[in-house]
Amino acid sequence: MMLASARFRSRGRFPVLTYLHPNGTSALCRSSQPLAGFSSRCMEDQMLFETIRLANSNSSLLYVVDTRPPLNALTNRAQGKGYEDVTVYRNIAIQFFDIENIHVVRSSLDKLLKVAQEPAISLEAFTSGLEKSGWLRHLRVILEAAFFVATRLNEGNSVLVHCSDGWDRTAQVCSLAQIILDPYCRTFAGFEALIKKEWLSFGHKFSDRCSLTSSSDPREASPIFTQFLDCVRHLCTFCPVEFEFSCDLLCLLHDAAYAAMYGTFVGCSEKERRDLRVTETTFSIWSLIAHRRNELSNPFYKFRIHSPLSDCDSLPYGDATAEMFVPNGIELSSTGETPNGNRDPVDMLPTFVLSPQLFHLWRGLFLRWEWRLPKSDRHCVETLSDCTLGIQSLVSHQRLLEVRIAQLCRLLGKSVHTLIDPVQAIHQQQSCDSTNQLWLRNSPTNTHVHQQTTGDPAHTSCVTLAACLPKPSVNQLAVELTSIATSWTTIARRDIPCSNCGILLALCDRTVHCHRCGTAVCSRCVTRKPRCLPGLWSVHPIAFCLCERCSSDPVFLKARHFTQLHRSVKSNPVPHPLHANGDSV
């Protein structure tokens, strides 16, 4: 049946499952157009459609979403291709969407870039050129189709999506529908899995669409992937608490697809990438993203608890279980309850994002090199991300200082509580501050650190921890006190220079603080190599920002974390006191 259906479908792409709704019945499938013409039929293809429909006991209809304009589909039918006829395929409902083909999209981007990159353009010419390009109109139609698919799955129906060949518009709509429905697809791990499945494994022609080789046909080039990323950017902009990553990740993926510095987006299919031995001869962009995760994170992300979709491997602590980090969802099944009585871990994005008034130019991509234009929204996100990491380092630094104070009190024969209790009282008062609440709410990493630094029932007292550690030397104390900056240079004014290279921060793509000296530096003068800083309580290597001067300081390079010190010349390194076996926690 599947072989016959493949022969009846363009490029042999017969209907396959790409996503199963958590209710266990609603299926999202994708394929290419049928080679039906005006009279051709395939009994096996009809049986496959009926099998997909019958697999869902909650619905009597199978929705077929043809992403092409009806006129284009009818033209293809005259060429021996076409679409599913409702008189032949029983129990289906077909819906067309006016998503244009690769040639129209390519022309649209050319017109958009011509308008966006003109420095001396008038307001009338800009608005008129933006309208004539049709770029924003294309984005809305794609999102409209994705919301239609998500809504049908929401109602308990199965949906099949196809365009002409099934690797451009189909990938866009299926990917966005899953992002709209599934909170897991809005995380780093989920978005990576989504692109690997819908774009790489299903064979989007990256080499042809991005013109990566000199032999690429210019007529095959089209910014389909850029269009998809722009749609995700639109969702990120108006649903900021729903996405774990920021728009910087989307810009990075766009650059990786066109620059081909990484082998992730090289080739037009999995077979071609295997033949080219891409995994053996090139690096993956996902490794870079994992390394720069702190930089690419969204500080507004509302981290949810209790969702079975989270990937335990992506969590920062090995003792954390997946059940601890599952988003609270809303029920999308028709009955209101799942068989086990729990709510479905699905959280559908609101439909107000389809409002025409909300669509605007992606300045972060198309105007990012225009330094004369202010980037107030980006500056807000960067500042909050920088502040979040700073609070994380200060909380960990405070915990280490509390233990060191307890050690000194033991040596002097004084009570620890006379010094520690006032500090903890101040910390508990400051934890009610809005920035701290935002930081504590959003990240499992920070929540774990916070539990180690406050009066949690499972929290080990400073006195107990101080007894577990050897006496620190004066040099070790000096290194720990100077390894974390407690005062930062303000970056409210962008007319100050970078403390390393001297370039104006207003001209830089990103501005961050060095966590050791506290000065503001540009993104080119900072290193983010994960390491265990000696002034932190946490033993986990964390990619804090360090300027080039601090990262190359010989004194800092020789410094060791307290777990790397020795009790004596012949003894083993000091285990972390919160771990019984001495391993990392």
XYZ file of C-alpha atoms in Angstrom, residues 37 169 314 332 421:
5
model
C -4.559 15.142 -12.721
C 5.789 25.141 2.681
C 19.351 19.163 28.919
C -6.762 20.143 24.435
C 21.811 35.431 60.569
